Tab-separated table of C-alpha atoms and ligand atoms in Angstrom:
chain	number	residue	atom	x	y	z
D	1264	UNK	CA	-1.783	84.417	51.742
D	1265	UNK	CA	-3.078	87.017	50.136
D	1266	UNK	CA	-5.870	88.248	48.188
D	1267	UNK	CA	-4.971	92.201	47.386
D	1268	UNK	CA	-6.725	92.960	50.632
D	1269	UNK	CA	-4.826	91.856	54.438
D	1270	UNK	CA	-3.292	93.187	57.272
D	1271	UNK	CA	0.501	92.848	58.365
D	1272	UNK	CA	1.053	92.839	62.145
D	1273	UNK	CA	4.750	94.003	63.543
D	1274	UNK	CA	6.771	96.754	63.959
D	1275	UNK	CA	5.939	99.481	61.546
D	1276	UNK	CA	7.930	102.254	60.609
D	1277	UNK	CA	7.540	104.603	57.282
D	1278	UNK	CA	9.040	108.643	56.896
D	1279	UNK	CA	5.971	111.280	56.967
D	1280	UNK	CA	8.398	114.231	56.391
D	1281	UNK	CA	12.507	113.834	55.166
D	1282	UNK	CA	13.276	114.356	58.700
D	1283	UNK	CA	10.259	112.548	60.657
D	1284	UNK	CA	9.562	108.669	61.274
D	1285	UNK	CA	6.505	107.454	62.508
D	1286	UNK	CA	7.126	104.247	64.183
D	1287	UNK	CA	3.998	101.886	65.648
D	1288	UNK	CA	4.944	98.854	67.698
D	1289	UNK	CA	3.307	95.758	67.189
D	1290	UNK	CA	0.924	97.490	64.999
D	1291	UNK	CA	-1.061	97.200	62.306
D	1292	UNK	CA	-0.410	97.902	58.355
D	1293	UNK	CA	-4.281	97.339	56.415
D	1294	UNK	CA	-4.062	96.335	53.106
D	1295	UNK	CA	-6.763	97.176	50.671
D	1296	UNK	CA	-7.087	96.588	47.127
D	1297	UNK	CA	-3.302	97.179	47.203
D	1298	UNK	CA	-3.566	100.659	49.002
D	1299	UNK	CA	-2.866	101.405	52.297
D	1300	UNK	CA	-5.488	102.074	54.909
D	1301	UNK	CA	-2.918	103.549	57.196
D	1302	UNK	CA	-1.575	102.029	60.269
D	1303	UNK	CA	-3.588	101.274	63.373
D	1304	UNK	CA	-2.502	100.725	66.979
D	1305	UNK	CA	-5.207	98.505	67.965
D	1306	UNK	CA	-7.086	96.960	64.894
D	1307	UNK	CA	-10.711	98.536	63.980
D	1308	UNK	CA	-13.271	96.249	63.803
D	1309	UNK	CA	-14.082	97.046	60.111
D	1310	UNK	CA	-10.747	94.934	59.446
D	1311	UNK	CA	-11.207	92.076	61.762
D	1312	UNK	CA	-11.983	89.313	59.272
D	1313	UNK	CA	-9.182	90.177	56.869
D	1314	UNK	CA	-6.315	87.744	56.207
D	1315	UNK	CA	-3.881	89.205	59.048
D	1316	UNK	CA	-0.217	87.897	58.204
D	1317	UNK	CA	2.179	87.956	61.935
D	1318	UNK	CA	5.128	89.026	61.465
D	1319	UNK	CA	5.494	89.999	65.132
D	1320	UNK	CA	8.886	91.283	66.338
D	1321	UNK	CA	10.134	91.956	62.418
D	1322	UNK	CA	10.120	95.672	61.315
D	1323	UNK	CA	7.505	96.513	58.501
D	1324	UNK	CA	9.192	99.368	56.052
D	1325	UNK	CA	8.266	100.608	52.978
D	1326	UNK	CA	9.746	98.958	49.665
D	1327	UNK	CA	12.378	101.115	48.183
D	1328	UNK	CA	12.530	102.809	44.557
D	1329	UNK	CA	15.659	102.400	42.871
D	1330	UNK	CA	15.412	104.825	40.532
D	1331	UNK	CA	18.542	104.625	38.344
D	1332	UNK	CA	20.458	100.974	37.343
D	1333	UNK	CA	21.402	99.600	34.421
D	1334	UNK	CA	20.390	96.130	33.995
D	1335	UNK	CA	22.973	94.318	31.366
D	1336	UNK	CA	25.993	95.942	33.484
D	1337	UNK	CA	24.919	93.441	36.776
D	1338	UNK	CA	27.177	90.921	34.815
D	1339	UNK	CA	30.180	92.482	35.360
D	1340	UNK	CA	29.284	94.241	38.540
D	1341	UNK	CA	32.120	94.646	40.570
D	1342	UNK	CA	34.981	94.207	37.859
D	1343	UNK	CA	36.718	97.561	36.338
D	1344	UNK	CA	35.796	99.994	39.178
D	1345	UNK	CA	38.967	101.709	39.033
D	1346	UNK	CA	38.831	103.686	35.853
D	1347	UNK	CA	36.565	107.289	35.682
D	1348	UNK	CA	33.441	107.109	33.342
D	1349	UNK	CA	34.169	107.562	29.591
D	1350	UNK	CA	37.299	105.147	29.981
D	1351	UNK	CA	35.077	102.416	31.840
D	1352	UNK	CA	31.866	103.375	29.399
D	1353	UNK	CA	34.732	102.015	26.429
D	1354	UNK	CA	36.553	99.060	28.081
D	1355	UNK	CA	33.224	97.553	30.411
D	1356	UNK	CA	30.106	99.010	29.738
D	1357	UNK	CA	29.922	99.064	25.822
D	1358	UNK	CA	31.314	95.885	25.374
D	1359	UNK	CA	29.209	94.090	27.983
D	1360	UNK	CA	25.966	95.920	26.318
D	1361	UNK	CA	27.001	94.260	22.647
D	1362	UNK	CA	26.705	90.600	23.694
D	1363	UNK	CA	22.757	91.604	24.158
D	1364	UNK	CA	22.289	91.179	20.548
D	1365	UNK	CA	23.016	87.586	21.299
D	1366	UNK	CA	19.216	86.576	22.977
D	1367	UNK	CA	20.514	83.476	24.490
D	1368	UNK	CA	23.141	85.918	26.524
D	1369	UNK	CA	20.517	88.277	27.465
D	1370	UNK	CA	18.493	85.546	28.417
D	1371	UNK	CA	21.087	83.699	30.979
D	1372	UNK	CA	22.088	87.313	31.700
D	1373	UNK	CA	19.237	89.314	32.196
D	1374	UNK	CA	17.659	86.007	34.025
D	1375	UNK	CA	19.722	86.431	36.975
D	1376	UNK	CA	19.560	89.740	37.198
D	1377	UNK	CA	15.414	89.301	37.780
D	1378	UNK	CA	16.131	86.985	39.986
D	1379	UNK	CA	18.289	89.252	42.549
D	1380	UNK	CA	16.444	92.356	41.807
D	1381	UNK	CA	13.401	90.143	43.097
D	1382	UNK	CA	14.903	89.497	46.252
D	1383	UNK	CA	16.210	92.235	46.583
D	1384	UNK	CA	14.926	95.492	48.794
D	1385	UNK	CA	13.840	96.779	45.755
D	1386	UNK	CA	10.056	97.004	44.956
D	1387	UNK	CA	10.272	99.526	41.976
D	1388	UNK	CA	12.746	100.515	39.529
D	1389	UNK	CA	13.627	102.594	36.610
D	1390	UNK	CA	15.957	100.322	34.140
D	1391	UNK	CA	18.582	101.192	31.262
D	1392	UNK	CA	18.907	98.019	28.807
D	1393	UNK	CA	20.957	98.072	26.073
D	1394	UNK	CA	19.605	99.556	22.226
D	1395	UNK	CA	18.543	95.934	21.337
D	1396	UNK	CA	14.849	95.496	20.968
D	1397	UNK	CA	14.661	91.859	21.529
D	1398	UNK	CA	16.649	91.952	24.445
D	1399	UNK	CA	14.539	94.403	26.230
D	1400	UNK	CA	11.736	93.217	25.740
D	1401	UNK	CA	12.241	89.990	26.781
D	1402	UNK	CA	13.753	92.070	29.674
D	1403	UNK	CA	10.339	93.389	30.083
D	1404	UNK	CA	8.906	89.918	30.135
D	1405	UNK	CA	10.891	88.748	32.716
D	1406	UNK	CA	10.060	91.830	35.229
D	1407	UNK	CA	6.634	91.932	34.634
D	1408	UNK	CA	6.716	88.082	36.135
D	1409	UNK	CA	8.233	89.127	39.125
D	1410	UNK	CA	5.463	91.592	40.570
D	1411	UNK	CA	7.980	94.559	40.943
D	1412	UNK	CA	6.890	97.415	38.915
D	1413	UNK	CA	9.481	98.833	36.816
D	1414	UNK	CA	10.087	101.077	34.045
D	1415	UNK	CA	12.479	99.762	31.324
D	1416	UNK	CA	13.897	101.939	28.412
D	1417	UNK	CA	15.450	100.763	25.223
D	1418	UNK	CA	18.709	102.887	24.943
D	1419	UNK	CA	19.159	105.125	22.084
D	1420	UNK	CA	23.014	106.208	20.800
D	1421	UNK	CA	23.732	107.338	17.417
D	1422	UNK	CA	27.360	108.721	17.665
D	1423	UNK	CA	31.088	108.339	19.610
D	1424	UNK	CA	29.817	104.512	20.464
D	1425	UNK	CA	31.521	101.626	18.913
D	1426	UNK	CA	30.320	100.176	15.878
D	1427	UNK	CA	28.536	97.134	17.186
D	1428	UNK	CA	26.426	99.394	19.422
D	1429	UNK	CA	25.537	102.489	17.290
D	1430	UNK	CA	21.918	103.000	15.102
D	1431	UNK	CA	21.752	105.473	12.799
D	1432	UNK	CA	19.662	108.432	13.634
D	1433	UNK	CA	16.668	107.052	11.652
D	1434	UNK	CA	17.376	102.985	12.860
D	1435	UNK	CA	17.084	104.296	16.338
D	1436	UNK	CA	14.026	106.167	16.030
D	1437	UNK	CA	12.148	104.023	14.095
D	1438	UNK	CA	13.069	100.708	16.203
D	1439	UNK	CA	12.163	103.355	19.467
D	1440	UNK	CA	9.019	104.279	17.927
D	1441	UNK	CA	8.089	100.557	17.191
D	1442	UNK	CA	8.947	99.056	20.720
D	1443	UNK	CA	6.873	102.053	22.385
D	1444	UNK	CA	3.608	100.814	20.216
D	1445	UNK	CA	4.667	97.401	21.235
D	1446	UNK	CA	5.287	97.720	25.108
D	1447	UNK	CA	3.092	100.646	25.966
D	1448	UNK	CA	0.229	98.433	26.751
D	1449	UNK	CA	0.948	95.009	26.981
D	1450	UNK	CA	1.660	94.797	30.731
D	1451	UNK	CA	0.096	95.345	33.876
D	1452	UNK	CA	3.573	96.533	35.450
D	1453	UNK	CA	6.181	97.225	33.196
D	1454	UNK	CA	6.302	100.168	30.732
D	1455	UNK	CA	8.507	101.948	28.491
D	1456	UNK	CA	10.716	104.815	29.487
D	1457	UNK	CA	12.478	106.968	26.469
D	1458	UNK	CA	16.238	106.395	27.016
D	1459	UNK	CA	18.640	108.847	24.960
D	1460	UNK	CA	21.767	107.301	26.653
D	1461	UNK	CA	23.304	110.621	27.401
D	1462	UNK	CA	24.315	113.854	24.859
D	1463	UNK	CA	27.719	112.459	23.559
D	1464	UNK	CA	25.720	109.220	22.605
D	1465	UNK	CA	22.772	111.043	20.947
D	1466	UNK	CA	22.876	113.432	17.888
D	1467	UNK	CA	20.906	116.659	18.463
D	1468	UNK	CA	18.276	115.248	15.195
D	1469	UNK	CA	17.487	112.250	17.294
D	1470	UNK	CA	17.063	113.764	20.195
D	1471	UNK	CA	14.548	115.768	18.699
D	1472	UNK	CA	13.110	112.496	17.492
D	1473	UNK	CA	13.129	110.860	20.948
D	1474	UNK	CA	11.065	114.066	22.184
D	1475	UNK	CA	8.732	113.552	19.478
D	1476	UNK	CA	7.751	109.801	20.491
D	1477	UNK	CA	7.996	110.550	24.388
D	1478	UNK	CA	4.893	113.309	23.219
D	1479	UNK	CA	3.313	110.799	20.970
D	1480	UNK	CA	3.019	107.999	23.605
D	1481	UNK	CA	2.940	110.113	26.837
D	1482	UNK	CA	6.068	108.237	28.292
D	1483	UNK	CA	8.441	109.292	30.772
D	1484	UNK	CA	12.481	109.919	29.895
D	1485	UNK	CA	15.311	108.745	31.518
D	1486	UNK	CA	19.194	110.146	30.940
D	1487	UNK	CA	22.425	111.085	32.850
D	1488	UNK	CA	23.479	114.214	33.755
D	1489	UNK	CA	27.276	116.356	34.596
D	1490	UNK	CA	28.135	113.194	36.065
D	1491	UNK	CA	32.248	113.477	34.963
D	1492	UNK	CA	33.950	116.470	34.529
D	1493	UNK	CA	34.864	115.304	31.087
D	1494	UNK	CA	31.677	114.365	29.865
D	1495	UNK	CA	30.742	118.002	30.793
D	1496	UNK	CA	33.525	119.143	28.818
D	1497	UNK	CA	32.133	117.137	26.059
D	1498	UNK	CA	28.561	118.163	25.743
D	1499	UNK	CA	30.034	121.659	25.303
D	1500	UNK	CA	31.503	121.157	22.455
D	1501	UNK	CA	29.243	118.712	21.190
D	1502	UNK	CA	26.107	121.474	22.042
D	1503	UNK	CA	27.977	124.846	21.716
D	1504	UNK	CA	24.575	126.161	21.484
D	1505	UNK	CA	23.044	125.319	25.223
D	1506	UNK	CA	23.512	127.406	28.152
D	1507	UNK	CA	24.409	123.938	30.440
D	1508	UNK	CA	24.220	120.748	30.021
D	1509	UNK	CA	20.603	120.593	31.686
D	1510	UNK	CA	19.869	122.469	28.521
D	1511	UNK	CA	21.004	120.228	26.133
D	1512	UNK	CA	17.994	118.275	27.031
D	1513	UNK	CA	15.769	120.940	27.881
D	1514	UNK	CA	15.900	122.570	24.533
D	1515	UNK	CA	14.134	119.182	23.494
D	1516	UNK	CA	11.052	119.199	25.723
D	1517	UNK	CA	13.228	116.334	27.862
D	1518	UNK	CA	12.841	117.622	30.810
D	1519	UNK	CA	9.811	117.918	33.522
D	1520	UNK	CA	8.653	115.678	36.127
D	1521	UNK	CA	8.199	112.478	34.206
D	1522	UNK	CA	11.776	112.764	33.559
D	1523	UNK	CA	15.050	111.305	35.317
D	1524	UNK	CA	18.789	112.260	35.232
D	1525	UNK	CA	20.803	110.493	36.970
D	1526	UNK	CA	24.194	111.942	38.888
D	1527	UNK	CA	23.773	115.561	38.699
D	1528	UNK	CA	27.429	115.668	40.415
D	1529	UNK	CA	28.971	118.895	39.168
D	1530	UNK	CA	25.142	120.926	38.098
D	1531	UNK	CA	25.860	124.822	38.555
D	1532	UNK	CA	23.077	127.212	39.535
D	1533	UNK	CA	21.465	127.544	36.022
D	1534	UNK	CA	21.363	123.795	35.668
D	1535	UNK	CA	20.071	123.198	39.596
D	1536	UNK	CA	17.240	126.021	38.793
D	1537	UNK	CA	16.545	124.166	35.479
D	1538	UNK	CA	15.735	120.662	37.480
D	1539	UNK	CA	13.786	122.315	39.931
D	1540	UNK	CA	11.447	124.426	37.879
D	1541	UNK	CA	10.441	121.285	35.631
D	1542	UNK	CA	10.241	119.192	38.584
D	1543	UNK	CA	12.909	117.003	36.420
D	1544	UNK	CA	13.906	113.628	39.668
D	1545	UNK	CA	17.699	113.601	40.169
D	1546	UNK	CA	18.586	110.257	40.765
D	1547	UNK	CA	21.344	110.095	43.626
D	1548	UNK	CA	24.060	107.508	42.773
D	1549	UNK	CA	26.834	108.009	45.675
D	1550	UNK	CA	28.291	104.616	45.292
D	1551	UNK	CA	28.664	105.225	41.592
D	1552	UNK	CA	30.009	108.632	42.000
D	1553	UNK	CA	32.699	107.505	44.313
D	1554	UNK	CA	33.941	103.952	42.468
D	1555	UNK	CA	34.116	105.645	39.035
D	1556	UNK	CA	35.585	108.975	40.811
D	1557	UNK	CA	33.044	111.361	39.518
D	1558	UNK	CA	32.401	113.201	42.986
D	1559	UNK	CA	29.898	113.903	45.502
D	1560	UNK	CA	26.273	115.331	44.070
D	1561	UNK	CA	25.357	118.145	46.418
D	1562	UNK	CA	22.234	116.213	47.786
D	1563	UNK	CA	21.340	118.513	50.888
D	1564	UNK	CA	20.836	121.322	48.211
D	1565	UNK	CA	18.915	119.364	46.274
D	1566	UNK	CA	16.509	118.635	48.841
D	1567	UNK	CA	16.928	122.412	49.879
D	1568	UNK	CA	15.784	123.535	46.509
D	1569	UNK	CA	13.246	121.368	46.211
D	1570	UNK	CA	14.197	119.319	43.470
D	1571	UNK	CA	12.730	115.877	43.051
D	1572	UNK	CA	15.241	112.832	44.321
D	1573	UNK	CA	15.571	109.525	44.770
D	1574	UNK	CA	18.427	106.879	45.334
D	1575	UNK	CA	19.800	105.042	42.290
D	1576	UNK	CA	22.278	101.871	42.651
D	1577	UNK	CA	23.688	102.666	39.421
D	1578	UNK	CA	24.620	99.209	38.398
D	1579	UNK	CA	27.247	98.600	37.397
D	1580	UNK	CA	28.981	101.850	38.310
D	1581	UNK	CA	27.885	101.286	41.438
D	1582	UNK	CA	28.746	97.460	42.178
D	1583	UNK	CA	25.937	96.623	45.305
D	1584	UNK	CA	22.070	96.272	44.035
D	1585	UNK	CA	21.183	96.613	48.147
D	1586	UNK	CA	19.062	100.044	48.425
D	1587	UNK	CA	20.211	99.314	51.691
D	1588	UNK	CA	23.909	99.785	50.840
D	1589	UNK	CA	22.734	102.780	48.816
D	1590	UNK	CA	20.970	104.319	51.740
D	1591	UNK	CA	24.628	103.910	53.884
D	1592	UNK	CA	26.572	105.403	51.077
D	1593	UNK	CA	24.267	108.582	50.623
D	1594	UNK	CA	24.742	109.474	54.238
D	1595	UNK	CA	28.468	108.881	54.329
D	1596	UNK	CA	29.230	110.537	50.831
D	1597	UNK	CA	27.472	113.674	52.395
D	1598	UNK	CA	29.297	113.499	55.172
D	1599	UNK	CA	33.173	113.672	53.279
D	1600	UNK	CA	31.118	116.460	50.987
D	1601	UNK	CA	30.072	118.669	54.137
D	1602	UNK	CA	33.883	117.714	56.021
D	1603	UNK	CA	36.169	117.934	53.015
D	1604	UNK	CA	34.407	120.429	50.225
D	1605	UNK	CA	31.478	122.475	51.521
D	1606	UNK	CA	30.271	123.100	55.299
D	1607	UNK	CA	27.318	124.924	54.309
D	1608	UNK	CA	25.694	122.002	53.120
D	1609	UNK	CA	24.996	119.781	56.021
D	1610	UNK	CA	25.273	115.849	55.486
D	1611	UNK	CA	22.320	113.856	55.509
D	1612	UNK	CA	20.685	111.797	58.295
D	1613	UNK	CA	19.592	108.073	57.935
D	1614	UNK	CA	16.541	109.171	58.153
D	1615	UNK	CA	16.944	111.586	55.496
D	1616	UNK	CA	18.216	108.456	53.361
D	1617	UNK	CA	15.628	106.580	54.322
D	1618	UNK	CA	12.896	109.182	53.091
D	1619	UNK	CA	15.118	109.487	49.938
D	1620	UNK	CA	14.589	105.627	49.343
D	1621	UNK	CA	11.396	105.431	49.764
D	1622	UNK	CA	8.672	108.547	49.419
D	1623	UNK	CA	11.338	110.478	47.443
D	1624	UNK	CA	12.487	107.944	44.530
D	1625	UNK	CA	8.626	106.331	45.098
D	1626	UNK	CA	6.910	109.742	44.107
D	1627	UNK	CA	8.020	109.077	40.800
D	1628	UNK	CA	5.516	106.678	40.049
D	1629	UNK	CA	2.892	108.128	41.969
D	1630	UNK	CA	1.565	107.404	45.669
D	1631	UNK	CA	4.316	105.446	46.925
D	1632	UNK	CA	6.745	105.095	49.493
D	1633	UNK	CA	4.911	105.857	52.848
D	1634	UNK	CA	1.643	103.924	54.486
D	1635	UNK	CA	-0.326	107.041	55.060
D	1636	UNK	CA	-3.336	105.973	53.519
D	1637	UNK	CA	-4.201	106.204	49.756
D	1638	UNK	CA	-0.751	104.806	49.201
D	1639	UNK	CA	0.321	102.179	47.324
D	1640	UNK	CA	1.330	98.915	50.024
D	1641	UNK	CA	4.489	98.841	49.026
D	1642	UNK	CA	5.881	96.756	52.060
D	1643	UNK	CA	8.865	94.826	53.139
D	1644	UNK	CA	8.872	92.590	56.178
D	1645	UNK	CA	12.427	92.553	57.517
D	1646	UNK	CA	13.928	90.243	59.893
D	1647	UNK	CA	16.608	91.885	61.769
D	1648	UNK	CA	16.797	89.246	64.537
D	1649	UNK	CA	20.443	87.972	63.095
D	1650	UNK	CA	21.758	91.214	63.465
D	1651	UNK	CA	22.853	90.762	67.161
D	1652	UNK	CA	22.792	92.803	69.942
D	1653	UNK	CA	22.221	92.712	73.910
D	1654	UNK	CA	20.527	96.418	73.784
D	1655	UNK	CA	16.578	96.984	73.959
D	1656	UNK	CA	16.090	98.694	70.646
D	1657	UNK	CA	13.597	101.191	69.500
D	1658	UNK	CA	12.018	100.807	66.241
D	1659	UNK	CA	13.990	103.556	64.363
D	1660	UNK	CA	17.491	102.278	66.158
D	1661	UNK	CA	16.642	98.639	64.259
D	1662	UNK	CA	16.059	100.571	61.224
D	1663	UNK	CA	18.632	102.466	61.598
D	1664	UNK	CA	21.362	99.377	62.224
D	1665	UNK	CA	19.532	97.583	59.179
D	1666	UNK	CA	20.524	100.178	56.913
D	1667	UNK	CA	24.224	100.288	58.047
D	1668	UNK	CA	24.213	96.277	58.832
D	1669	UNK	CA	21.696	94.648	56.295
D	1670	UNK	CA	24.127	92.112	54.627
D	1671	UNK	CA	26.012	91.172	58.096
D	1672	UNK	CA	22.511	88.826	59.283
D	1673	UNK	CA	19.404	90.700	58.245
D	1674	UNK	CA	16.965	89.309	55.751
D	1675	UNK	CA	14.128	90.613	53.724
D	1676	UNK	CA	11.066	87.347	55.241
D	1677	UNK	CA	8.781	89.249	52.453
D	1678	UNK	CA	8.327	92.097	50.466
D	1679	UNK	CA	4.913	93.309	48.754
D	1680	UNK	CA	4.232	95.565	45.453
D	1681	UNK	CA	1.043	97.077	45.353
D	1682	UNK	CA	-0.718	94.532	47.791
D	1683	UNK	CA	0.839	91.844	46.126
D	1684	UNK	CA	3.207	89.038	47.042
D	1685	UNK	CA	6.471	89.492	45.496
D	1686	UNK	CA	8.810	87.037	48.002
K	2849	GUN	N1	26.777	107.798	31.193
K	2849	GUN	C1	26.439	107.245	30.014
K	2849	GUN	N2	26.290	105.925	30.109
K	2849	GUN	C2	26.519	105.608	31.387
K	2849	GUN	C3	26.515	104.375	32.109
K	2849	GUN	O1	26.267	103.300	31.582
K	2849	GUN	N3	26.819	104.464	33.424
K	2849	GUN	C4	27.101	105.643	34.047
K	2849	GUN	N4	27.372	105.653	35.347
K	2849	GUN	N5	27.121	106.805	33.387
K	2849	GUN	C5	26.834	106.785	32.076
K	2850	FE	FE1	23.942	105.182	34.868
């Protein structure tokens, strides 16, 4: 195995709407130049002599987007989770970030991450490193070798950081605007995303400069937004001038749908309208939201709206890198949300999670997520025989248990990016 063009032969299920599966029993997935040509019953003739991989009795699924994690955090995932965000940002997250200026850190560091993320569920992702160039690039270098396709962004802060992870305005810009001319082109999977950490990290000036080299180089952005109720505090007094905190990016030219803000916990009407009308992704972090106590994000409104959304893990606010996990946590997060704070928003389904992890967070880097054809064969091969049962199951049901059950005996036999072998 494989040239870029094969078929996969098992149990095939993908979302065609939030709410719909389509689910094909030993069936077949066709592979071609690393797009799908859609899934067959009975194989056509015109595929016969392709490389055919059997993966009979496994489920086929699409790969999953994780669409917000931070990258140096995965070394202290799991440590700290009892503090709320700007006390855990001080004691955790900023000092863990510093020791990237150390390469030989970020290279034991950042090498296992790679290595998890690679076996991992995840087949794309959209990174936070730290501000050190170096760092992420070798970063860079290391995902590009794993066949996932990511986008990685340097992270710009220029105020109320400590001083061993603070640029000045015109450090940050310039070292942004030099890693962009760098990166933008050197790799067949990996590119640059403009990171302005979030508004109390990032003076109003360079803000304006990020915006400036986002337009230059046509790159997409990538923040957090009314996460904490404290932060939100914050950016009003930091931006007495906006109308929300949407709008302290929006007066920029930050938002629109090349652009990701992760949270969205506590948006109010104006900011919610803001999102949707740029087509800005909200980047659903449920298990973040709950282990740093920032709340439940109204996702079934989001989707209602029709604002763009996919899962994030949120490392290392969120401790489990498992879109899986993520997938579980969405669903029961909605569920306390519609129970406990607001029963006109319904709670999601799995299979509303399941669209979420894979067409919705997908969509933000084009035709991926599904195997309706023209789409990008994004495909893992799960093996859910460990996860024991005497029932019959249908196809969904196994999906269904995997996402619940994953780490108690499943295991990902292979996962594909774009037609290509990644495990
Ligand atoms: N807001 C600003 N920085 C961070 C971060 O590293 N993690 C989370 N969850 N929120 C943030
Ligand atoms: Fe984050």
């Amino acid at each position: 195995m494989v040239a870029n063009s094969f078929v996969l032969a098992g149990d095939i299920c993908y979302s065609t709407s939030p709410t719909q599966v389509s689910c094909t029993r030993d069936g077949y997935l066709v592979c071609i130049d690393g797009v799908s040509a859609g899934v067959f019953e009975t194989l056509p003739d015109a595929y016969a002599s392709l490389p055919r991989l059997d993966c009979t009795g496994q489920l086929i699924v699409p790969g999953m987007s994780d669409i917000h994690l931070h990258a140096p955090q995965y070394a202290f995932r799991g440590i700290g989770m009892d503090l709320e965000l700007i006390d855990w940002l001080d004691s955790h997250a900023f000092p863990e970030e510093a020791h990237y200026a150390d390469l030989a850190y970020a290279e034991r560091a950042y090498g296992i991450f790679v290595e998890d993320l690679k076996r991992s569920a995840t087949t794309r992702a959209v990174v936070f490193a730290t501000l050190h160039v170096p760092a992420t690039e070798l970063l860079m270098d290391k995902l590009e070798q794993t066949g996932l396709i990511t986008y990685v962004g340097k992270v710009n802060m220029d105020r109320n950081s400590p001083d061993d992870l603070r640029e000045t305005r015109e450090e940050s810009a310039r070292a942004t605007r030099v890693w962009a001319e760098r990166t933008a082109g050197r790799y067949a999977r990996t590119r640059p995303i403009i990171t302005p950490r979030f508004t109390p990290s990032v003076s109003d000036p360079l803000m304006a400069d990020l915006a400036a080299i986002r337009e230059e180089f046509d790159l997409p952005v990538q923040s957090h937004l009314s996460e904490n109720l404290s932060e939100i505090d914050w950016v009003r007094e930091l931006c007495p001038w906006s109308s929300c905190y949407a709008d302290a990016y929006g007066h920029f030219g930050l938002l629109g749908p090349q652009t990701i803000m992760a949270h969205c916990v506590h948006s109010g009407d104006e900011e919610i309208e803001l999102l949707r009308a740029s087509g800005t992704y909200v980047a659903h972090c449920p298990q973040s939201n709950a282990y740093l106590a920032s709340g439940i994000a109204p996702a079934r409104r989001y989707l209602e709206c029709g604002v763009n959304m996919g899962l994030g893990t949120d490392i290392a606010g969120g401790a489990s890198l498992s879109m899986f996990r993520c997938m579980a946590d969405a669903v029961a997060a909605s569920k306390l949300r519609w129970r406990l704070v607001d029963q006109s928003l319904a709670p999601l389904t799995a299979q509303e999670a399941f669209w979420l992890a894979t067409v919705g967070g997908g969509s933000f880097f084009g035709q991926v997520g599904s195997f309706a054809p023209g789409y990008d064969l994004d495909a893992l091969v799960l093996d859910d025989a460990g996860i024991r049962t005497p029932h019959e199951l249908g196809i969904w049901e196994r999906v269904e248990r995997y996402i619940y059950l994953a780490e108690e005996g499943g295991a990902i036999a292979r996962k594909f990016v774009a037609g290509r072998v990644v495990i």
